[in-house]
Amino acid sequence: MASGGRHLVVGADGLIGQALVAHLDSLGEDVLETTRRGDTPTKRRLFLDLERDISNWLPPLGISHAYLCAAITSAENCRRKPSETMRVNVEATESIARKLVASGAFVVLLSSNQVFDGSRPFCKAEEPLCPVTEYGRQKAELEQRLSSCGDSLAIVRLTKVIPPEFRLFQAWLKALDAGDSVTPYLDKFFAPLPLSFTVETIAEIARRRLAGVTQVSGNRDITYEQAARHIVRQLGRRQFLVKPMPEPRSGERVSETPSYTTLDTARLREELKRLPPDVWSTINAAVGL
């Protein structure tokens, strides 16, 4: 059922933004979206590039709910270009969020498990932030800057979001079909979330105006090697086709590698009545099993 308000998805070019627009459309919502691609704007699709000067940007009239999905999410880009990515991920996003809140909108900000250092599983939402990656530091800084928005802002911390036909898994399937081996990382962990579950949860948080932090996570941490072995087993292939390898890292990146990515999901379960997705079911769906 439509909420009767007008929704703005900032960053509709990305994986989550694009899926969120489609989900809101399916609910019959009045949706506007922003794009950084100068050749695609329409009356519904508005041009907004966070890498440019946005000081004169004003929210469209009548926005009741806004979703901040635009970000530079590449950990490598953030590490190599901290000043440039900080301007997008923190300064520009903060400016947009504050303008939207001032206009009367309820704002949903997407954040990450990387606001924690990954030394322990299932970090609670209220624990002190302790990022070790530049991307995590930027997300933590943005969360702290916007904490003054009170009941007008929801922060949704996410673990790794997996779309249907996830590119890495599809590459593995192609290799296996050709009789070739796959080389997943044996020391890289994730707690995968289905894209559909993610956007449904984000939309429900907005509908209920559930301010504060909600953490959304897969139900356990697994390695990419474990994911590959699961896929091979489900396909009935031989395990010798999985040839794990350590993730290549320079010395300066070793401390950035988390042993855990899971988040505590008490609020998800207790207030939204949604169980953390089973990671094996998420993987099965991503490869069509």
mmCIF file of C-alpha atoms in Angstrom:
data_model
loop_
_atom_site.group_PDB
_atom_site.id
_atom_site.type_symbol
_atom_site.label_atom_id
_atom_site.label_comp_id
_atom_site.label_asym_id
_atom_site.label_seq_id
_atom_site.Cartn_x
_atom_site.Cartn_y
_atom_site.Cartn_z
ATOM 1 C CA MET A 1 0.000 0.000 0.000
ATOM 2 C CA ALA A 2 1.343 3.425 -0.978
ATOM 3 C CA SER A 3 2.244 5.820 1.845
ATOM 4 C CA GLY A 4 0.717 8.841 0.154
ATOM 5 C CA GLY A 5 3.976 10.783 0.294
ATOM 6 C CA ARG A 6 6.691 11.476 -2.248
ATOM 7 C CA HIS A 7 9.923 9.498 -2.123
ATOM 8 C CA LEU A 8 13.397 10.566 -3.307
ATOM 9 C CA VAL A 9 16.124 7.993 -3.959
ATOM 10 C CA VAL A 10 19.515 9.714 -4.093
ATOM 11 C CA GLY A 11 21.888 7.528 -6.081
ATOM 12 C CA ALA A 12 19.537 5.481 -8.251
ATOM 13 C CA ASP A 13 22.391 4.438 -10.551
ATOM 14 C CA GLY A 14 23.774 2.053 -7.938
ATOM 15 C CA LEU A 15 22.823 -1.497 -7.027
ATOM 16 C CA ILE A 16 20.688 -0.704 -3.984
ATOM 17 C CA GLY A 17 19.304 2.587 -5.298
ATOM 18 C CA GLN A 18 18.097 1.040 -8.542
ATOM 19 C CA ALA A 19 16.476 -1.905 -6.737
ATOM 20 C CA LEU A 20 14.893 0.417 -4.176
ATOM 21 C CA VAL A 21 13.284 2.509 -6.921
ATOM 22 C CA ALA A 22 11.824 -0.654 -8.457
ATOM 23 C CA HIS A 23 10.514 -1.818 -5.078
ATOM 24 C CA LEU A 24 8.894 1.540 -4.270
ATOM 25 C CA ASP A 25 7.328 1.554 -7.728
ATOM 26 C CA SER A 26 5.854 -1.882 -7.031
ATOM 27 C CA LEU A 27 4.239 -0.455 -3.887
ATOM 28 C CA GLY A 28 2.625 2.325 -5.905
ATOM 29 C CA GLU A 29 4.720 5.102 -4.362
ATOM 30 C CA ASP A 30 5.353 8.470 -6.013
ATOM 31 C CA VAL A 31 9.107 8.225 -6.643
ATOM 32 C CA LEU A 32 11.783 10.632 -7.800
ATOM 33 C CA GLU A 33 15.355 9.520 -8.275
ATOM 34 C CA THR A 34 18.726 11.166 -8.838
ATOM 35 C CA THR A 35 21.429 10.217 -11.302
ATOM 36 C CA ARG A 36 25.003 11.392 -11.838
ATOM 37 C CA ARG A 37 24.721 10.578 -15.545
ATOM 38 C CA GLY A 38 24.179 13.798 -17.418
ATOM 39 C CA ASP A 39 22.634 12.113 -20.466
ATOM 40 C CA THR A 40 19.738 10.379 -18.684
ATOM 41 C CA PRO A 41 17.743 12.970 -16.656
ATOM 42 C CA THR A 42 13.955 13.167 -17.065
ATOM 43 C CA LYS A 43 11.178 14.827 -15.065
ATOM 44 C CA ARG A 44 11.343 11.888 -12.668
ATOM 45 C CA ARG A 45 15.089 11.269 -12.925
ATOM 46 C CA LEU A 46 16.997 14.317 -11.652
ATOM 47 C CA PHE A 47 20.657 15.105 -12.223
ATOM 48 C CA LEU A 48 22.768 15.242 -9.066
ATOM 49 C CA ASP A 49 26.507 14.560 -8.995
ATOM 50 C CA LEU A 50 27.998 14.573 -5.500
ATOM 51 C CA GLU A 51 31.475 15.093 -6.936
ATOM 52 C CA ARG A 52 30.410 18.568 -8.119
ATOM 53 C CA ASP A 53 29.499 21.686 -6.181
ATOM 54 C CA ILE A 54 26.073 21.030 -4.653
ATOM 55 C CA SER A 55 25.890 24.115 -2.441
ATOM 56 C CA ASN A 56 22.936 25.458 -4.439
ATOM 57 C CA TRP A 57 21.053 22.157 -4.586
ATOM 58 C CA LEU A 58 17.564 22.220 -3.116
ATOM 59 C CA PRO A 59 15.296 19.220 -2.451
ATOM 60 C CA PRO A 60 12.303 18.805 -4.766
ATOM 61 C CA LEU A 61 9.038 19.992 -3.269
ATOM 62 C CA GLY A 62 6.929 17.636 -1.205
ATOM 63 C CA ILE A 63 9.486 14.952 -0.349
ATOM 64 C CA SER A 64 8.243 12.907 2.604
ATOM 65 C CA HIS A 65 10.879 10.142 2.538
ATOM 66 C CA ALA A 66 14.426 10.241 1.185
ATOM 67 C CA TYR A 67 17.019 7.481 0.824
ATOM 68 C CA LEU A 68 20.717 8.326 0.618
ATOM 69 C CA CYS A 69 22.201 5.528 -1.482
ATOM 70 C CA ALA A 70 24.881 7.494 -3.362
ATOM 71 C CA ALA A 71 28.449 6.846 -2.239
ATOM 72 C CA ILE A 72 31.893 5.846 -3.405
ATOM 73 C CA THR A 73 31.927 2.342 -1.922
ATOM 74 C CA SER A 74 35.231 1.039 -3.290
ATOM 75 C CA ALA A 75 37.514 0.475 -0.307
ATOM 76 C CA GLU A 76 40.520 0.836 -2.596
ATOM 77 C CA ASN A 77 39.346 4.179 -3.995
ATOM 78 C CA CYS A 78 38.707 5.479 -0.480
ATOM 79 C CA ARG A 79 42.136 4.337 0.665
ATOM 80 C CA ARG A 80 43.958 5.855 -2.298
ATOM 81 C CA LYS A 81 41.944 9.084 -2.520
ATOM 82 C CA PRO A 82 40.754 9.885 1.013
ATOM 83 C CA SER A 83 40.213 13.625 0.439
ATOM 84 C CA GLU A 84 38.230 13.213 -2.774
ATOM 85 C CA THR A 85 36.060 10.396 -1.445
ATOM 86 C CA MET A 86 35.523 12.239 1.860
ATOM 87 C CA ARG A 87 33.966 15.120 -0.078
ATOM 88 C CA VAL A 88 31.400 12.740 -1.609
ATOM 89 C CA ASN A 89 30.821 10.247 1.182
ATOM 90 C CA VAL A 90 30.748 12.720 4.064
ATOM 91 C CA GLU A 91 30.582 16.391 3.156
ATOM 92 C CA ALA A 92 28.190 16.278 0.181
ATOM 93 C CA THR A 93 26.023 13.570 1.731
ATOM 94 C CA GLU A 94 25.767 15.480 5.009
ATOM 95 C CA SER A 95 24.734 18.629 3.139
ATOM 96 C CA ILE A 96 22.010 16.796 1.233
ATOM 97 C CA ALA A 97 20.747 15.048 4.364
ATOM 98 C CA ARG A 98 20.474 18.290 6.336
ATOM 99 C CA LYS A 99 18.622 20.054 3.519
ATOM 100 C CA LEU A 100 16.170 17.168 3.263
ATOM 101 C CA VAL A 101 15.582 17.094 7.023
ATOM 102 C CA ALA A 102 15.065 20.870 7.030
ATOM 103 C CA SER A 103 12.457 20.464 4.281
ATOM 104 C CA GLY A 104 10.489 18.008 6.448
ATOM 105 C CA ALA A 105 11.614 14.702 4.943
ATOM 106 C CA PHE A 106 12.387 11.546 6.875
ATOM 107 C CA VAL A 107 15.863 10.488 5.712
ATOM 108 C CA VAL A 108 17.281 6.970 5.509
ATOM 109 C CA LEU A 109 21.084 6.855 5.422
ATOM 110 C CA LEU A 110 22.815 3.669 4.275
ATOM 111 C CA SER A 111 25.870 2.716 6.295
ATOM 112 C CA SER A 112 28.133 -0.308 6.647
ATOM 113 C CA ASN A 113 29.477 -2.963 8.984
ATOM 114 C CA GLN A 114 32.842 -1.320 8.316
ATOM 115 C CA VAL A 115 32.144 1.263 11.031
ATOM 116 C CA PHE A 116 33.486 -1.560 13.262
ATOM 117 C CA ASP A 117 36.942 -3.139 13.113
ATOM 118 C CA GLY A 118 35.745 -6.694 12.476
ATOM 119 C CA SER A 119 37.549 -8.163 15.482
ATOM 120 C CA ARG A 120 34.317 -9.589 16.951
ATOM 121 C CA PRO A 121 31.099 -10.979 15.456
ATOM 122 C CA PHE A 122 27.640 -9.499 15.904
ATOM 123 C CA CYS A 123 28.614 -5.996 17.059
ATOM 124 C CA LYS A 124 25.705 -4.233 18.735
ATOM 125 C CA ALA A 125 24.298 -1.015 17.293
ATOM 126 C CA GLU A 126 25.130 1.010 20.395
ATOM 127 C CA GLU A 127 28.783 -0.055 20.620
ATOM 128 C CA PRO A 128 31.476 2.598 20.053
ATOM 129 C CA LEU A 129 32.484 2.871 16.411
ATOM 130 C CA CYS A 130 36.002 1.663 15.657
ATOM 131 C CA PRO A 131 36.653 1.601 11.891
ATOM 132 C CA VAL A 132 39.992 0.524 10.456
ATOM 133 C CA THR A 133 39.322 1.153 6.744
ATOM 134 C CA GLU A 134 39.064 4.595 5.184
ATOM 135 C CA TYR A 135 35.598 3.777 3.864
ATOM 136 C CA GLY A 136 34.559 2.719 7.363
ATOM 137 C CA ARG A 137 36.013 5.895 8.851
ATOM 138 C CA GLN A 138 34.022 7.994 6.406
ATOM 139 C CA LYS A 139 30.783 6.172 7.197
ATOM 140 C CA ALA A 140 31.438 6.515 10.929
ATOM 141 C CA GLU A 141 32.169 10.227 10.555
ATOM 142 C CA LEU A 142 28.955 10.750 8.598
ATOM 143 C CA GLU A 143 26.898 8.852 11.179
ATOM 144 C CA GLN A 144 28.334 11.011 13.949
ATOM 145 C CA ARG A 145 27.808 14.275 12.071
ATOM 146 C CA LEU A 146 24.151 13.450 11.418
ATOM 147 C CA SER A 147 23.370 12.158 14.900
ATOM 148 C CA SER A 148 21.823 15.547 15.694
ATOM 149 C CA CYS A 149 19.016 14.906 13.199
ATOM 150 C CA GLY A 150 17.153 12.906 15.845
ATOM 151 C CA ASP A 151 13.772 11.507 14.868
ATOM 152 C CA SER A 152 14.181 12.653 11.247
ATOM 153 C CA LEU A 153 16.980 10.214 10.402
ATOM 154 C CA ALA A 154 17.377 6.440 10.200
ATOM 155 C CA ILE A 155 20.787 4.810 9.832
ATOM 156 C CA VAL A 156 20.746 1.366 8.210
ATOM 157 C CA ARG A 157 23.999 -0.539 8.587
ATOM 158 C CA LEU A 158 24.388 -3.318 6.036
ATOM 159 C CA THR A 159 26.706 -6.246 5.483
ATOM 160 C CA LYS A 160 27.572 -7.388 1.934
ATOM 161 C CA VAL A 161 24.526 -7.144 -0.367
ATOM 162 C CA ILE A 162 24.286 -9.832 -3.062
ATOM 163 C CA PRO A 163 22.106 -9.297 -6.156
ATOM 164 C CA PRO A 164 20.638 -12.021 -8.328
ATOM 165 C CA GLU A 165 23.313 -13.211 -10.744
ATOM 166 C CA PHE A 166 26.112 -11.808 -8.564
ATOM 167 C CA ARG A 167 29.039 -11.235 -10.925
ATOM 168 C CA LEU A 168 31.632 -13.204 -8.959
ATOM 169 C CA PHE A 169 29.373 -16.217 -8.566
ATOM 170 C CA GLN A 170 28.480 -16.101 -12.252
ATOM 171 C CA ALA A 171 32.190 -16.162 -13.115
ATOM 172 C CA TRP A 172 32.575 -19.226 -10.921
ATOM 173 C CA LEU A 173 29.633 -20.948 -12.628
ATOM 174 C CA LYS A 174 31.083 -20.202 -16.054
ATOM 175 C CA ALA A 175 34.449 -21.641 -15.042
ATOM 176 C CA LEU A 176 32.873 -24.760 -13.537
ATOM 177 C CA ASP A 177 30.746 -25.318 -16.642
ATOM 178 C CA ALA A 178 33.950 -25.245 -18.668
ATOM 179 C CA GLY A 179 35.560 -27.774 -16.337
ATOM 180 C CA ASP A 180 37.930 -25.197 -14.905
ATOM 181 C CA SER A 181 38.770 -24.588 -11.266
ATOM 182 C CA VAL A 182 37.797 -21.535 -9.189
ATOM 183 C CA THR A 183 40.135 -19.648 -6.845
ATOM 184 C CA PRO A 184 38.130 -18.054 -4.004
ATOM 185 C CA TYR A 185 39.792 -16.208 -1.149
ATOM 186 C CA LEU A 186 40.216 -18.423 1.900
ATOM 187 C CA ASP A 187 40.678 -15.519 4.332
ATOM 188 C CA LYS A 188 38.050 -13.004 3.202
ATOM 189 C CA PHE A 189 34.825 -13.069 5.204
ATOM 190 C CA PHE A 190 31.320 -11.838 4.454
ATOM 191 C CA ALA A 191 27.760 -12.199 5.743
ATOM 192 C CA PRO A 192 25.772 -11.920 2.500
ATOM 193 C CA LEU A 193 22.358 -10.277 2.304
ATOM 194 C CA PRO A 194 19.861 -10.729 -0.564
ATOM 195 C CA LEU A 195 19.234 -7.514 -2.469
ATOM 196 C CA SER A 196 15.457 -8.002 -2.320
ATOM 197 C CA PHE A 197 15.436 -8.459 1.473
ATOM 198 C CA THR A 198 17.639 -5.389 1.838
ATOM 199 C CA VAL A 199 15.434 -2.990 -0.102
ATOM 200 C CA GLU A 200 12.246 -4.346 1.472
ATOM 201 C CA THR A 201 13.743 -3.698 4.912
ATOM 202 C CA ILE A 202 14.910 -0.194 3.983
ATOM 203 C CA ALA A 203 11.446 0.692 2.665
ATOM 204 C CA GLU A 204 9.772 -0.637 5.813
ATOM 205 C CA ILE A 205 12.105 1.389 8.044
ATOM 206 C CA ALA A 206 11.174 4.495 6.084
ATOM 207 C CA ARG A 207 7.446 3.714 6.135
ATOM 208 C CA ARG A 208 7.528 3.337 9.903
ATOM 209 C CA ARG A 209 9.887 6.308 10.345
ATOM 210 C CA LEU A 210 12.069 4.116 12.509
ATOM 211 C CA ALA A 211 14.725 6.618 13.538
ATOM 212 C CA GLY A 212 18.100 5.645 14.945
ATOM 213 C CA VAL A 213 20.303 2.706 13.964
ATOM 214 C CA THR A 214 18.988 -0.544 12.499
ATOM 215 C CA GLN A 215 21.526 -3.217 11.594
ATOM 216 C CA VAL A 216 20.826 -5.691 8.784
ATOM 217 C CA SER A 217 23.129 -8.686 8.456
ATOM 218 C CA GLY A 218 23.389 -12.199 7.149
ATOM 219 C CA ASN A 219 23.043 -14.745 9.938
ATOM 220 C CA ARG A 220 26.695 -15.817 10.017
ATOM 221 C CA ASP A 221 30.167 -15.070 8.696
ATOM 222 C CA ILE A 222 31.575 -17.301 5.981
ATOM 223 C CA THR A 223 34.628 -17.122 3.749
ATOM 224 C CA TYR A 224 34.508 -16.884 -0.017
ATOM 225 C CA GLU A 225 36.107 -20.333 -0.052
ATOM 226 C CA GLN A 226 33.163 -21.700 1.942
ATOM 227 C CA ALA A 227 30.757 -20.034 -0.491
ATOM 228 C CA ALA A 228 32.542 -21.618 -3.457
ATOM 229 C CA ARG A 229 32.582 -25.055 -1.847
ATOM 230 C CA HIS A 230 28.865 -24.745 -1.099
ATOM 231 C CA ILE A 231 28.100 -23.894 -4.730
ATOM 232 C CA VAL A 232 30.266 -26.752 -6.012
ATOM 233 C CA ARG A 233 28.565 -29.167 -3.621
ATOM 234 C CA GLN A 234 25.081 -27.978 -4.623
ATOM 235 C CA LEU A 235 25.967 -28.467 -8.281
ATOM 236 C CA GLY A 236 27.270 -31.973 -7.639
ATOM 237 C CA ARG A 237 30.774 -31.071 -8.813
ATOM 238 C CA ARG A 238 34.066 -32.301 -7.333
ATOM 239 C CA GLN A 239 35.637 -30.317 -4.513
ATOM 240 C CA PHE A 240 39.114 -30.446 -6.109
ATOM 241 C CA LEU A 241 37.832 -27.753 -8.499
ATOM 242 C CA VAL A 242 38.002 -25.292 -5.585
ATOM 243 C CA LYS A 243 41.572 -24.035 -5.219
ATOM 244 C CA PRO A 244 41.520 -21.399 -2.474
ATOM 245 C CA MET A 245 44.123 -18.692 -2.178
ATOM 246 C CA PRO A 246 44.827 -15.878 0.301
ATOM 247 C CA GLU A 247 43.620 -12.415 -0.630
ATOM 248 C CA PRO A 248 46.550 -10.375 -2.000
ATOM 249 C CA ARG A 249 47.336 -7.546 0.402
ATOM 250 C CA SER A 250 50.118 -5.043 0.786
ATOM 251 C CA GLY A 251 51.547 -4.529 4.269
ATOM 252 C CA GLU A 252 49.470 -1.427 4.891
ATOM 253 C CA ARG A 253 46.217 -3.316 4.272
ATOM 254 C CA VAL A 254 46.745 -6.313 6.558
ATOM 255 C CA SER A 255 45.231 -4.515 9.559
ATOM 256 C CA GLU A 256 42.135 -3.653 7.501
ATOM 257 C CA THR A 257 41.086 -7.271 7.008
ATOM 258 C CA PRO A 258 38.130 -8.168 9.261
ATOM 259 C CA SER A 259 37.776 -11.572 10.844
ATOM 260 C CA TYR A 260 34.053 -10.907 11.278
ATOM 261 C CA THR A 261 31.489 -8.853 9.371
ATOM 262 C CA THR A 262 28.225 -9.853 11.071
ATOM 263 C CA LEU A 263 26.130 -7.321 12.959
ATOM 264 C CA ASP A 264 23.740 -7.777 15.865
ATOM 265 C CA THR A 265 20.186 -7.657 14.505
ATOM 266 C CA ALA A 266 18.098 -7.354 17.666
ATOM 267 C CA ARG A 267 16.104 -4.391 16.348
ATOM 268 C CA LEU A 268 15.520 -6.060 12.987
ATOM 269 C CA ARG A 269 14.082 -9.109 14.739
ATOM 270 C CA GLU A 270 12.211 -7.450 17.603
ATOM 271 C CA GLU A 271 10.762 -4.310 16.015
ATOM 272 C CA LEU A 272 10.569 -5.202 12.340
ATOM 273 C CA LYS A 273 9.868 -8.913 12.940
ATOM 274 C CA ARG A 274 12.357 -9.883 10.237
ATOM 275 C CA LEU A 275 14.860 -12.696 10.726
ATOM 276 C CA PRO A 276 18.442 -12.302 9.473
ATOM 277 C CA PRO A 277 18.652 -14.117 6.129
ATOM 278 C CA ASP A 278 20.375 -17.493 6.030
ATOM 279 C CA VAL A 279 23.611 -17.037 4.100
ATOM 280 C CA TRP A 280 23.361 -20.378 2.293
ATOM 281 C CA SER A 281 19.874 -19.518 1.024
ATOM 282 C CA THR A 282 21.215 -16.150 -0.122
ATOM 283 C CA ILE A 283 23.968 -17.850 -2.092
ATOM 284 C CA ASN A 284 21.575 -20.385 -3.589
ATOM 285 C CA ALA A 285 19.284 -17.597 -4.809
ATOM 286 C CA ALA A 286 22.209 -15.677 -6.300
ATOM 287 C CA VAL A 287 23.194 -18.620 -8.489
ATOM 288 C CA GLY A 288 19.685 -19.865 -9.247
ATOM 289 C CA LEU A 289 19.824 -23.024 -7.132
#
